[in-house]
mmCIF file of C-alpha atoms in Angstrom:
data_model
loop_
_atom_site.group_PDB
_atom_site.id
_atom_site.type_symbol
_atom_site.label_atom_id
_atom_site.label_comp_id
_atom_site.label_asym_id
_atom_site.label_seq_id
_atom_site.Cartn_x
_atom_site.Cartn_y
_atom_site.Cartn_z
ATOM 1 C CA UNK A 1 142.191 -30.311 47.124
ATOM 2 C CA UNK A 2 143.029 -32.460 50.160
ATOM 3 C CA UNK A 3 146.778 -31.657 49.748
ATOM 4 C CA UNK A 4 146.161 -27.898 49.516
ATOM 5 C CA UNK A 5 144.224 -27.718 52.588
ATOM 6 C CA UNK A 6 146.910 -29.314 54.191
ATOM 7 C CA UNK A 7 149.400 -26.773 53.191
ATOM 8 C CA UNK A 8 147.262 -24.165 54.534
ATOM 9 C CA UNK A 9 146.397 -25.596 57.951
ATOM 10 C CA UNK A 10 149.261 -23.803 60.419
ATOM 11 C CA UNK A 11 151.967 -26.326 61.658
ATOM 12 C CA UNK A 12 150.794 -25.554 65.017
ATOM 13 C CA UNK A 13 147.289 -27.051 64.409
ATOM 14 C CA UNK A 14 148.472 -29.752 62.867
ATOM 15 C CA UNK A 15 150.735 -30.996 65.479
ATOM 16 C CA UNK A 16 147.868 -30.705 67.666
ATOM 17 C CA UNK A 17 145.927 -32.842 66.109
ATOM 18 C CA UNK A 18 149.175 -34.972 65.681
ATOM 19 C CA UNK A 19 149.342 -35.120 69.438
ATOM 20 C CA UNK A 20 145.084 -36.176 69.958
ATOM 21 C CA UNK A 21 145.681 -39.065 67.473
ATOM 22 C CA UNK A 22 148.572 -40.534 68.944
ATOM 23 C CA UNK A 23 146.872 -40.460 72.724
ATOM 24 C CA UNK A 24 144.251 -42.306 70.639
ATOM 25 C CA UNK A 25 146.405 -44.544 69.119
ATOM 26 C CA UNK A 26 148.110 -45.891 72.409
ATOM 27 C CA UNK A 27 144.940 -46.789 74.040
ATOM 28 C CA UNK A 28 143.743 -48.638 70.489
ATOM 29 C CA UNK A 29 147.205 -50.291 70.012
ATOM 30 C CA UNK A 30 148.095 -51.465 73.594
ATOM 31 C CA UNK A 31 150.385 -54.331 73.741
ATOM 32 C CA UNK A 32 153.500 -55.459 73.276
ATOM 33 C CA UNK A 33 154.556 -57.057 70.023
ATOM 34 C CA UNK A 34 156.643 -54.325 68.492
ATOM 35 C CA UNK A 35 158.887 -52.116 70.122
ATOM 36 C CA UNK A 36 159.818 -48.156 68.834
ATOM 37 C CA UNK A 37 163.925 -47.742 69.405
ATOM 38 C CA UNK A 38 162.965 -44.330 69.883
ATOM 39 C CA UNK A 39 161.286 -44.302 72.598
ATOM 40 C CA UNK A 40 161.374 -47.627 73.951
ATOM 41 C CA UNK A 41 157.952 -48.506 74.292
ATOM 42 C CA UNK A 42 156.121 -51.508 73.226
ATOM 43 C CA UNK A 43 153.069 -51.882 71.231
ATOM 44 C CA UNK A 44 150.370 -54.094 69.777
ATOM 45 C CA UNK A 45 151.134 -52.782 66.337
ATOM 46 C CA UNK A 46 152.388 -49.030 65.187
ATOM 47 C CA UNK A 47 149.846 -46.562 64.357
ATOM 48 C CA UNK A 48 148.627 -45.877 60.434
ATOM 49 C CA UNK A 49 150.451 -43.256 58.402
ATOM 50 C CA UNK A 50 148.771 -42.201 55.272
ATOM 51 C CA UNK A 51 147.704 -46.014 55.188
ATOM 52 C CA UNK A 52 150.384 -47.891 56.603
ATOM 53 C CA UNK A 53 151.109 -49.050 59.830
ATOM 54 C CA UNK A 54 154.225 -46.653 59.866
ATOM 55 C CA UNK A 55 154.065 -44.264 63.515
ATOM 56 C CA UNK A 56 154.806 -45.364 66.687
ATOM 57 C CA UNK A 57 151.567 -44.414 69.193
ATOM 58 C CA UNK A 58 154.289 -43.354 72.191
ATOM 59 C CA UNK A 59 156.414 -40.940 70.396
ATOM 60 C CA UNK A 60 155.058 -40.446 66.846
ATOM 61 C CA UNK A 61 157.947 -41.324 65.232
ATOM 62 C CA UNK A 62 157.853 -43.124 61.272
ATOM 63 C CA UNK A 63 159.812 -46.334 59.991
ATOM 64 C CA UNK A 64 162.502 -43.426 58.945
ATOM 65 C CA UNK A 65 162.899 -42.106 62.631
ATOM 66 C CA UNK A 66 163.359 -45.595 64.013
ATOM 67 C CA UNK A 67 165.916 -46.859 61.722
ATOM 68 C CA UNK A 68 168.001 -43.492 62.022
ATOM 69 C CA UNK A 69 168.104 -44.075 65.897
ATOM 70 C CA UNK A 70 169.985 -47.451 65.032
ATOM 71 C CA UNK A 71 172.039 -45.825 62.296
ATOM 72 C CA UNK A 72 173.380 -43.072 64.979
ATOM 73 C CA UNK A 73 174.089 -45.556 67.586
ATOM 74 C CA UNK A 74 175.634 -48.452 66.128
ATOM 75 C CA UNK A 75 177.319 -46.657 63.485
ATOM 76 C CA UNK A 76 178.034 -42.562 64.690
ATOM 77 C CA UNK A 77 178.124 -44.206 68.215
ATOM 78 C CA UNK A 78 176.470 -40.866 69.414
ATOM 79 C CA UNK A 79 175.975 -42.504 73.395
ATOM 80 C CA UNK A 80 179.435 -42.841 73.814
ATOM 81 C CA UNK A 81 181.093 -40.094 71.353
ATOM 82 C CA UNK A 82 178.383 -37.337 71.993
ATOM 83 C CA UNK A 83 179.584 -33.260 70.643
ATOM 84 C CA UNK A 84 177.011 -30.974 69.441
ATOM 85 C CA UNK A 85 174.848 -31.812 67.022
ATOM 86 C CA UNK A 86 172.139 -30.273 64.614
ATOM 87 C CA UNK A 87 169.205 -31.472 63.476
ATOM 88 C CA UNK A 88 166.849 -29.956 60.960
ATOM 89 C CA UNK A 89 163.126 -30.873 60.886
ATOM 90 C CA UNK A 90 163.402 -32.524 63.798
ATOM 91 C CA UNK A 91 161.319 -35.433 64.638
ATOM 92 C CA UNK A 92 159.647 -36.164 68.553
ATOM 93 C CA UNK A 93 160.845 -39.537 68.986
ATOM 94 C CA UNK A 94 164.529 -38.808 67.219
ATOM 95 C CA UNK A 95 164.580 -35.356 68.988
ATOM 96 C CA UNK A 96 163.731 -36.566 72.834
ATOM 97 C CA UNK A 97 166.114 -39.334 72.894
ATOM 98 C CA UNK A 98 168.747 -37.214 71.457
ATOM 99 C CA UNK A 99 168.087 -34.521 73.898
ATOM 100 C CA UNK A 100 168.029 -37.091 76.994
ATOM 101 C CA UNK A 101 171.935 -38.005 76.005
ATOM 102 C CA UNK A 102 174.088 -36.426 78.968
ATOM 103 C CA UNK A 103 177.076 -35.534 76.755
ATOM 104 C CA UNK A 104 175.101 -34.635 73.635
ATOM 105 C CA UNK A 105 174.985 -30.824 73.135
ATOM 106 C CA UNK A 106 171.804 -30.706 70.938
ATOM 107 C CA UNK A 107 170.100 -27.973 68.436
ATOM 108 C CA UNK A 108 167.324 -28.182 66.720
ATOM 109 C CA UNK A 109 166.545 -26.060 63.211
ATOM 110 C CA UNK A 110 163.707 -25.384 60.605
ATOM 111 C CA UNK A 111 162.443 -22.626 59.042
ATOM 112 C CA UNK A 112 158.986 -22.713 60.752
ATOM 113 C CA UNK A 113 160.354 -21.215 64.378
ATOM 114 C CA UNK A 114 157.308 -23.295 65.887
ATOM 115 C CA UNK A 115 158.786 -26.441 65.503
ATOM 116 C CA UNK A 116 162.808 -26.448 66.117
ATOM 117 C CA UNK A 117 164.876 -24.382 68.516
ATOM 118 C CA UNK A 118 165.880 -21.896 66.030
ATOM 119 C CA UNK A 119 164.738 -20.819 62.793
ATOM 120 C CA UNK A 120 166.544 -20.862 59.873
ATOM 121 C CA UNK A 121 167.278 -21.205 55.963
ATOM 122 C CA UNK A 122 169.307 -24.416 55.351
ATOM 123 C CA UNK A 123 170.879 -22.458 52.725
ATOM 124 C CA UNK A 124 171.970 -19.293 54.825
ATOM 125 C CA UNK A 125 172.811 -21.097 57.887
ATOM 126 C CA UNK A 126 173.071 -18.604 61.142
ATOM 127 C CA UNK A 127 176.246 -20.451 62.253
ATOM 128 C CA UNK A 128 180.299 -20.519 62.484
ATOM 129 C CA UNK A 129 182.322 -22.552 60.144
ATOM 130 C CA UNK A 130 182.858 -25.589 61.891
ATOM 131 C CA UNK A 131 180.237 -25.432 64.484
ATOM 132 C CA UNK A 132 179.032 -29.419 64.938
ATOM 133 C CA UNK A 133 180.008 -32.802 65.268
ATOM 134 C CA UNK A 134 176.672 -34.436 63.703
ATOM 135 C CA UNK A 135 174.206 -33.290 61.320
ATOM 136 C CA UNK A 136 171.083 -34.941 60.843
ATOM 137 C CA UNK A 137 169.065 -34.287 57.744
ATOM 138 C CA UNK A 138 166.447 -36.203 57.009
ATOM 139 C CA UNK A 139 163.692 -35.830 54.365
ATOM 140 C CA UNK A 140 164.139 -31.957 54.069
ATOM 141 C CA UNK A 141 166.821 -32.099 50.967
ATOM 142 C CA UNK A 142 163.424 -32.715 48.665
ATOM 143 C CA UNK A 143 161.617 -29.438 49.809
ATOM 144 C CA UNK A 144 164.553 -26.805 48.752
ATOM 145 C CA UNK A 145 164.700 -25.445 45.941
ATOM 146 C CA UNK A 146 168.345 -25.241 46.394
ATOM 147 C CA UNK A 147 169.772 -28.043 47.428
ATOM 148 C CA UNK A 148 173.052 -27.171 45.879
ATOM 149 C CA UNK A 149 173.191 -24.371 48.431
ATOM 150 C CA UNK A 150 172.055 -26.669 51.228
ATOM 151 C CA UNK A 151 174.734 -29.036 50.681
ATOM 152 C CA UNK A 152 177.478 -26.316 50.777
ATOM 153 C CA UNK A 153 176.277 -24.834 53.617
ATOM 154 C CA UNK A 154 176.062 -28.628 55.727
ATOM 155 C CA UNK A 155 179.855 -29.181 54.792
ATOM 156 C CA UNK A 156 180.549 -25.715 55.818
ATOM 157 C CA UNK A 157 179.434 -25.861 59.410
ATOM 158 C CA UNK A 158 180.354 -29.362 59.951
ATOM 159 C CA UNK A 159 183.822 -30.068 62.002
ATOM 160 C CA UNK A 160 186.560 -31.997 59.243
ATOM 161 C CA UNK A 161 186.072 -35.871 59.635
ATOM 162 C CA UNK A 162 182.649 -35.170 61.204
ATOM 163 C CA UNK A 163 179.389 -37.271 59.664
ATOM 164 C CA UNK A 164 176.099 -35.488 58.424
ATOM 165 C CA UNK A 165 173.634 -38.112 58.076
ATOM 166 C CA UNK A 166 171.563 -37.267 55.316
ATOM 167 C CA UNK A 167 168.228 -39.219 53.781
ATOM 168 C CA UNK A 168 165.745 -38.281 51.337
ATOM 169 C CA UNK A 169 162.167 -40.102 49.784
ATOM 170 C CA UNK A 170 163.490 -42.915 47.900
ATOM 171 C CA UNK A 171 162.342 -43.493 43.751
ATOM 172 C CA UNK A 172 163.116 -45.718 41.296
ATOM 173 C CA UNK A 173 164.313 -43.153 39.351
ATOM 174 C CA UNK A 174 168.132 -43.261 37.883
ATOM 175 C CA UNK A 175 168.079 -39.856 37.620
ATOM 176 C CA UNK A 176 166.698 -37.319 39.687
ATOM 177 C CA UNK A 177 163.693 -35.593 38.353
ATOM 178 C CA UNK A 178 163.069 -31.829 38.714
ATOM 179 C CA UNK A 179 161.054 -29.142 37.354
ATOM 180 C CA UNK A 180 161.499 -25.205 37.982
ATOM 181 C CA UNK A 181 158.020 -24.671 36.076
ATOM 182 C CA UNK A 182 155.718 -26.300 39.108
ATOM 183 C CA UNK A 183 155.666 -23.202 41.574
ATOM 184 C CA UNK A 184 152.188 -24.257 43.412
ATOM 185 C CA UNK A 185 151.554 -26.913 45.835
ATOM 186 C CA UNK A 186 148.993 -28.246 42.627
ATOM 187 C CA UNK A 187 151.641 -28.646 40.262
ATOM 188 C CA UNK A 188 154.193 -29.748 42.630
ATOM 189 C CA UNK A 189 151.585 -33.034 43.743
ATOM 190 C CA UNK A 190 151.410 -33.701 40.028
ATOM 191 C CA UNK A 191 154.699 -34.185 39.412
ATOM 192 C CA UNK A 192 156.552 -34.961 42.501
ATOM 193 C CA UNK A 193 153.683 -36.677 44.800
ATOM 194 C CA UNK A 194 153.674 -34.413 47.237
ATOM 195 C CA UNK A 195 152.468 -30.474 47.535
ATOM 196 C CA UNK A 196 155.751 -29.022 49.035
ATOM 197 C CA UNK A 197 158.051 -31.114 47.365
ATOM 198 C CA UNK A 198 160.866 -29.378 44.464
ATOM 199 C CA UNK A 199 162.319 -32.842 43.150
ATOM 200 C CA UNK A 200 162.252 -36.486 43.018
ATOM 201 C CA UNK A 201 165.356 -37.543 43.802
ATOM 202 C CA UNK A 202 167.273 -40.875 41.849
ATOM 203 C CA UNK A 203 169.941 -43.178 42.616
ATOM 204 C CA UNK A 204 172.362 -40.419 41.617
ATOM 205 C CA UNK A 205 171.608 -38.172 44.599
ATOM 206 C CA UNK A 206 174.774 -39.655 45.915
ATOM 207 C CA UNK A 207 176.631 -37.888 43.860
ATOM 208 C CA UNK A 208 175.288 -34.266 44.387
ATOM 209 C CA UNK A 209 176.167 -34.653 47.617
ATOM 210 C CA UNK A 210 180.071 -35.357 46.512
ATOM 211 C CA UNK A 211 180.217 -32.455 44.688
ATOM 212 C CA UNK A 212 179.409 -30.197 47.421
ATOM 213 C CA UNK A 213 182.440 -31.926 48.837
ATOM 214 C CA UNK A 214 181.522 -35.156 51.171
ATOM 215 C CA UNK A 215 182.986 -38.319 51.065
ATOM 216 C CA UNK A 216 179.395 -40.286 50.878
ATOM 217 C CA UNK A 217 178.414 -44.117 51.782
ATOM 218 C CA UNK A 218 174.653 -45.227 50.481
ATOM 219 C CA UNK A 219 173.455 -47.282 53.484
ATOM 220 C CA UNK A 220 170.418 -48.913 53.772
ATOM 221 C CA UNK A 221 170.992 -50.313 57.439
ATOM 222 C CA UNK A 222 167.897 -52.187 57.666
ATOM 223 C CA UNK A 223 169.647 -54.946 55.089
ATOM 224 C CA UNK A 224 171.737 -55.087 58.257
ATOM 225 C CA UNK A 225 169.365 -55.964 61.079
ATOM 226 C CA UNK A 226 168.667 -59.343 61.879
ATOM 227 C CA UNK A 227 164.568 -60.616 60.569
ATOM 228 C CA UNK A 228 163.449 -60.772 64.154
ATOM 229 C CA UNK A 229 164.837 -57.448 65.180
ATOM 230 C CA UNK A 230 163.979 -55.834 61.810
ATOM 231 C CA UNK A 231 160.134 -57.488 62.115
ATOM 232 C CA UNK A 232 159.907 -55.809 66.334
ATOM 233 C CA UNK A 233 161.040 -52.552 65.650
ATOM 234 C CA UNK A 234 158.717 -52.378 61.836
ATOM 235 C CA UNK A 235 161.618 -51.853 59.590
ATOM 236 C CA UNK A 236 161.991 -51.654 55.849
ATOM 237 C CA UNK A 237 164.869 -52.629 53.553
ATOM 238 C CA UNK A 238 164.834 -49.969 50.455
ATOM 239 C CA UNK A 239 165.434 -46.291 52.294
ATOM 240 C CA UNK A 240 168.779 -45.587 52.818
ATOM 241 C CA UNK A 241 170.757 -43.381 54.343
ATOM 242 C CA UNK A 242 173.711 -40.974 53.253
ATOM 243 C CA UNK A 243 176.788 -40.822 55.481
ATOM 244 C CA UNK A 244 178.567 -37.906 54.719
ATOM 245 C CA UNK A 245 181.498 -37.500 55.916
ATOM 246 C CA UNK A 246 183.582 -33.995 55.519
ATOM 247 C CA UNK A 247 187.120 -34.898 54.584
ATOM 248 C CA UNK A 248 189.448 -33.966 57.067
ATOM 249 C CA UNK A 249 192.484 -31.449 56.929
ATOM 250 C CA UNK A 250 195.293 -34.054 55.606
ATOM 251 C CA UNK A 251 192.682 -35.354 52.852
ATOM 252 C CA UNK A 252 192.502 -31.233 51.604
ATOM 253 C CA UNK A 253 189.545 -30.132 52.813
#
């Protein structure tokens, strides 16, 4: 029942109440033991998420957010090599930083118009061929029906040589699981844990993602942070990313 309501409540409201938990949250967690890369501030401890100490009180951004800001600039360098970029579902934390970059051209997308600069289908994409340097795609793969379609249409608007980074809810599953039966939010918590999720996606996700035509690298970057670091900024090992990289002209894209 709980996860029915919830689909039903308007995005808007929930963001509100979003917002009156984490003004809450910073007054409760004051301090300065861990530190959001997001945002940059310091806290006591991160705020609970559906039971774990997952969201940071300043900017409301999750474990997922936090590593992807390291991931974009120690890896896509995104400070120094900036272009325009798209970002679907965007999150606060991810989304203000990204904004605050000088040479960072920045667009945000979603098909609820209340949450993103533009709305739109992530398979029917309102763009040019070619149209951005980064994509960032995170947790949104899981919630289309078509992900097929998706991926084509990421490649397509991407510039040759260009990264999409691309994550989704990690399983243990080899295979990814899907069902075209569940159609309601009921059915769709039974089988894939959550009400507006299509699929559960397995280790071979990877591979879905190199048929639409990426070159792909499996990352989990948190192996790659050092304890101390990884233990300040509330990091994970076991949710990686997928680097996606559109093959450029002379490789026969």
């Amino acid at each position: 029942m709980g996860l029915a309501v919830n689909a039903a409540v308007p995005s808007r409201y929930r963001r509100a109440g979003r917002r009156a938990f984490l003004r809450v949250a910073r007054i409760v967690n004051a301090g300065s033991r861990v530190e959001c890369p997001c945002c940059g501030h310091r806290y006591r401890q991160f705020a609970r998420f559906y039971g774990r100490r997952d969201q940071c009180p300043g900017c409301g951004g999750l474990m997922r957010h936090r590593a992807l800001s390291l991931v974009l600039r120690d890896r896509v360098a995104i400070e120094s090599s900036g272009g325009d970029v798209l970002h679907f579902a965007p999150s606060s934390g991810v989304d203000e930083w990204l904004r605050s970059l000088p040479n960072v051209r920045y667009l945000t997308a979603d098909l609820d118009p209340d949450v993103a600069d533009m709305p739109a289908d992530i398979t029917q994409l309102p763009f040019g061929n070619e149209s951005f340097d980064l994509i960032v795609c995170l947790h949104v793969l899981e919630h289309v029906p078509d992900d097929r379609a998706a991926m084509r249409e990421l490649i397509r608007v991407l510039r040759p040589g260009r990264i999409a980074v691309v994550q989704v809810p990690p399983s243990e599953l080899l295979e990814t699981f899907e069902d075209s039966s569940a159609t309601t939010p009921r059915d769709r918590a039974r089988l894939f844990g959550q009400h507006d999720h299509v699929r559960i996606c397995g280790a071979d996700y990877g591979r879905r993602l190199e048929e639409a035509g990426f070159l792909v690298e499996e990352l989990d970057y948190v192996e790659h942070v050092d304890p101390g670091r990884r233990a300040r900024y509330g990091l994970r090992i076991g949710e990686p990313f997928y680097l996606c990289t559109k093959p450029a002209a002379e490789d026969g894209a």
